[in-house]
N, CA, C and O of each residue as an XYZ file, in Angstrom:
288
protein
N      24.871     80.751    166.121
C      24.843     80.821    167.614
C      25.729     79.614    167.990
O      25.490     78.525    167.468
N      26.717     79.752    168.849
C      27.526     78.699    169.239
C      27.187     77.987    170.582
O      26.303     78.491    171.275
N      27.788     76.904    170.991
C      27.366     76.108    172.136
C      27.536     76.928    173.407
O      26.759     76.867    174.360
N      28.657     77.729    173.340
C      28.888     78.589    174.662
C      27.781     79.568    174.976
O      27.455     79.803    176.139
N      27.180     80.164    173.887
C      26.097     81.089    174.064
C      24.989     80.345    174.544
O      24.364     80.810    175.497
N      24.629     79.221    174.020
C      23.496     78.331    174.287
C      23.550     77.943    175.691
O      22.542     77.953    176.398
N      24.827     77.566    176.152
C      24.976     77.151    177.650
C      24.820     78.359    178.471
O      24.275     78.212    179.565
N      25.232     79.594    178.099
C      25.010     80.828    178.822
C      23.600     81.172    178.933
O      23.238     81.703    179.982
N      22.741     80.950    178.003
C      21.325     81.038    177.950
C      20.764     80.248    179.079
O      20.003     80.714    179.926
N      21.195     79.010    179.033
C      20.688     78.062    179.972
C      21.092     78.407    181.427
O      20.300     78.322    182.365
N      22.385     78.803    181.548
C      22.872     79.045    182.797
C      22.105     80.323    183.544
O      21.854     80.385    184.747
N      21.814     81.262    182.598
C      21.037     82.522    183.186
C      19.468     82.021    183.407
O      18.792     82.524    184.304
N      18.998     81.114    182.629
C      17.748     80.652    182.930
C      17.680     80.034    184.400
O      16.885     80.435    185.250
N      18.584     79.038    184.598
C      18.545     78.418    185.825
C      18.830     79.377    187.083
O      18.258     79.213    188.161
N      19.675     80.293    186.865
C      20.036     81.306    187.878
C      18.760     82.114    188.152
O      18.434     82.388    189.307
N      18.057     82.486    187.111
C      16.960     83.306    187.352
C      15.802     82.631    188.225
O      15.114     83.280    189.013
N      15.670     81.349    188.016
C      14.871     80.487    188.775
C      15.213     80.266    190.265
O      14.391     80.151    191.174
N      16.501     80.228    190.365
C      17.089     79.743    191.735
C      17.236     81.123    192.638
O      16.734     81.165    193.761
N      17.913     82.180    192.114
C      18.175     83.342    192.972
C      17.848     84.626    192.299
O      18.040     85.672    192.919
N      17.380     84.648    191.108
C      17.167     85.991    190.372
C      18.492     86.528    189.718
O      19.620     86.142    190.025
N      18.197     87.443    188.802
C      19.294     88.006    188.097
C      19.538     89.387    188.304
O      18.576     90.081    188.633
N      20.695     89.927    188.164
C      20.926     91.300    188.190
C      20.407     91.971    186.981
O      19.993     91.287    186.045
N      20.398     93.273    186.934
C      19.888     94.051    185.707
C      20.762     93.772    184.540
O      20.282     93.601    183.420
N      22.027     93.722    184.778
C      23.046     93.386    183.643
C      22.793     91.980    183.197
O      22.989     91.724    182.008
N      22.417     91.118    183.937
C      22.259     89.733    183.562
C      20.981     89.651    182.817
O      20.893     88.945    181.811
N      19.994     90.341    183.269
C      18.688     90.400    182.635
C      18.825     90.910    181.090
O      18.220     90.366    180.167
N      19.658     91.973    180.937
C      20.079     92.523    179.691
C      20.625     91.525    178.745
O      20.195     91.310    177.612
N      21.753     90.860    179.408
C      22.579     89.799    178.683
C      21.540     88.791    178.346
O      21.482     88.491    177.154
N      20.774     88.253    179.091
C      19.728     87.132    178.802
C      18.841     87.589    177.720
O      18.533     86.776    176.849
N      18.365     88.872    177.670
C      17.491     89.342    176.614
C      18.180     89.325    175.270
O      17.654     88.897    174.242
N      19.486     89.859    175.365
C      20.271     90.006    174.115
C      20.541     88.521    173.628
O      20.317     88.287    172.441
N      20.960     87.595    174.365
C      21.223     86.249    173.921
C      19.963     85.588    173.480
O      20.064     84.830    172.516
N      18.799     85.751    174.024
C      17.601     85.215    173.532
C      17.307     85.799    172.104
O      16.935     85.095    171.165
N      17.497     87.060    172.037
C      17.219     87.771    170.767
C      18.079     87.145    169.478
O      17.630     86.887    168.361
N      19.332     86.991    169.920
C      20.297     86.438    169.012
C      19.888     85.016    168.602
O      19.958     84.683    167.418
N      19.443     84.131    169.595
C      19.054     82.855    169.400
C      17.874     82.835    168.413
O      17.916     82.186    167.368
N      16.791     83.598    168.804
C      15.623     83.635    167.942
C      16.026     83.948    166.475
O      15.627     83.298    165.509
N      16.857     85.010    166.416
C      17.235     85.325    164.832
C      18.064     84.186    164.183
O      18.002     83.940    162.978
N      18.790     83.554    165.001
C      19.536     82.362    164.413
C      18.473     81.350    163.892
O      18.532     80.906    162.745
N      17.590     81.036    164.692
C      16.567     80.037    164.333
C      15.761     80.507    163.098
O      15.493     79.722    162.189
N      15.379     81.807    163.085
C      14.712     82.275    161.974
C      15.378     82.259    160.622
O      14.794     82.040    159.561
N      16.713     82.522    160.779
C      17.562     82.439    159.665
C      17.751     81.094    159.134
O      17.854     80.872    157.927
N      17.798     80.154    160.080
C      17.943     78.658    159.567
C      16.679     78.122    158.999
O      16.688     77.391    158.008
N      15.621     78.470    159.598
C      14.293     78.145    159.106
C      14.066     78.720    157.697
O      13.704     77.978    156.784
N      14.285     80.102    157.503
C      14.295     80.609    156.190
C      15.086     79.809    155.138
O      14.579     79.479    154.066
N      16.404     79.500    155.507
C      17.234     78.788    154.624
C      16.570     77.426    154.253
O      16.639     77.030    153.089
N      15.970     76.745    155.152
C      15.247     75.467    154.867
C      14.143     75.705    153.993
O      14.017     75.070    152.945
N      13.279     76.646    154.389
C      12.062     76.990    153.641
C      12.361     77.349    152.092
O      11.639     76.981    151.164
N      13.520     78.114    151.957
C      13.866     78.470    150.560
C      14.235     77.320    149.681
O      14.122     77.416    148.459
N      14.674     76.231    150.263
C      15.011     75.129    149.488
C      13.786     74.162    149.116
O      14.055     73.172    148.436
N      12.503     74.373    149.503
C      11.391     73.610    149.213
C      10.936     73.843    147.990
O      10.737     74.999    147.618
N      10.694     72.712    147.144
C      10.155     72.767    145.841
C       8.880     71.958    145.737
O       8.863     70.855    146.284
N       7.917     72.351    145.155
C       6.676     71.605    144.981
C       6.413     71.461    143.529
O       6.841     72.220    142.660
N       5.652     70.391    143.341
C       5.392     69.996    141.909
C       3.892     70.381    141.763
O       2.990     69.895    142.445
N       3.742     71.306    140.795
C       2.429     71.875    140.492
C       1.636     70.832    139.731
O       2.179     69.839    139.247
N       0.292     71.089    139.633
C      -0.709     70.183    138.895
C      -0.342     69.977    137.489
O      -0.656     68.914    136.954
N       0.290     70.880    136.834
C       0.793     70.659    135.463
C       1.981     70.063    135.385
O       2.450     69.978    134.250
N       2.686     69.567    136.386
C       3.913     68.910    136.355
C       5.191     69.821    136.569
O       6.284     69.317    136.827
N       5.015     71.095    136.457
C       6.125     71.970    136.638
C       6.551     72.033    138.038
O       5.776     71.758    138.954
N       7.785     72.393    138.226
C       8.337     72.433    139.605
C       8.528     73.964    140.109
O       9.198     74.761    139.452
N       7.949     74.279    141.210
C       8.097     75.625    141.816
C       9.028     75.680    142.889
O       8.866     74.905    143.832
N       9.980     76.481    142.889
C      10.790     76.642    144.076
C      10.352     77.729    144.864
O      10.473     78.888    144.469
N       9.794     77.398    146.076
C       9.215     78.439    147.036
C      10.097     79.447    147.496
O       9.678     80.547    147.857
N      11.404     79.105    147.504
C      12.280     80.280    147.893
C      12.363     81.329    146.908
O      12.358     82.526    147.195
N      12.448     80.803    145.602
C      12.378     81.902    144.480
C      11.092     82.557    144.305
O      11.019     83.700    143.854
N      10.049     81.858    144.652
C       8.618     82.548    144.551
C       8.345     83.370    145.653
O       7.910     84.500    145.431
N       8.542     82.960    146.896
C       8.137     83.835    148.073
C       9.395     84.270    148.902
O       9.236     85.154    149.744
N      10.573     83.739    148.732
C      11.694     84.077    149.615
C      12.088     85.545    149.433
O      11.787     86.282    148.494
N      12.846     85.834    150.554
C      13.512     87.392    150.798
C      12.425     88.334    150.941
O      12.787     89.510    150.954
N      11.294     88.138    151.043
C      10.320     89.118    151.360
C      10.531     89.742    152.679
O      10.621     89.035    153.683
N      10.616     91.039    152.734
C      10.769     91.718    154.118
C      12.251     91.632    154.632
O      12.568     92.011    155.760
N      13.127     91.113    153.733
C      14.589     91.027    154.192
C      15.405     92.145    153.474
O      16.610     92.266    153.693
């Protein structure tokens, strides 16, 4: 998600509070919000996949390899 799209999300939010949105703008806002949430989920999954924990026996478990990519 680029800065222009984030700025547009904010612009539509402020317009919705000030004067309301047209149906086309409401659809655009919903699409942009959906795209934004997907980008956040993707980034979070990437971070979570990099987590490693040390087990009680001293072995290292990569959580991304153990639990990652389920449901994708």
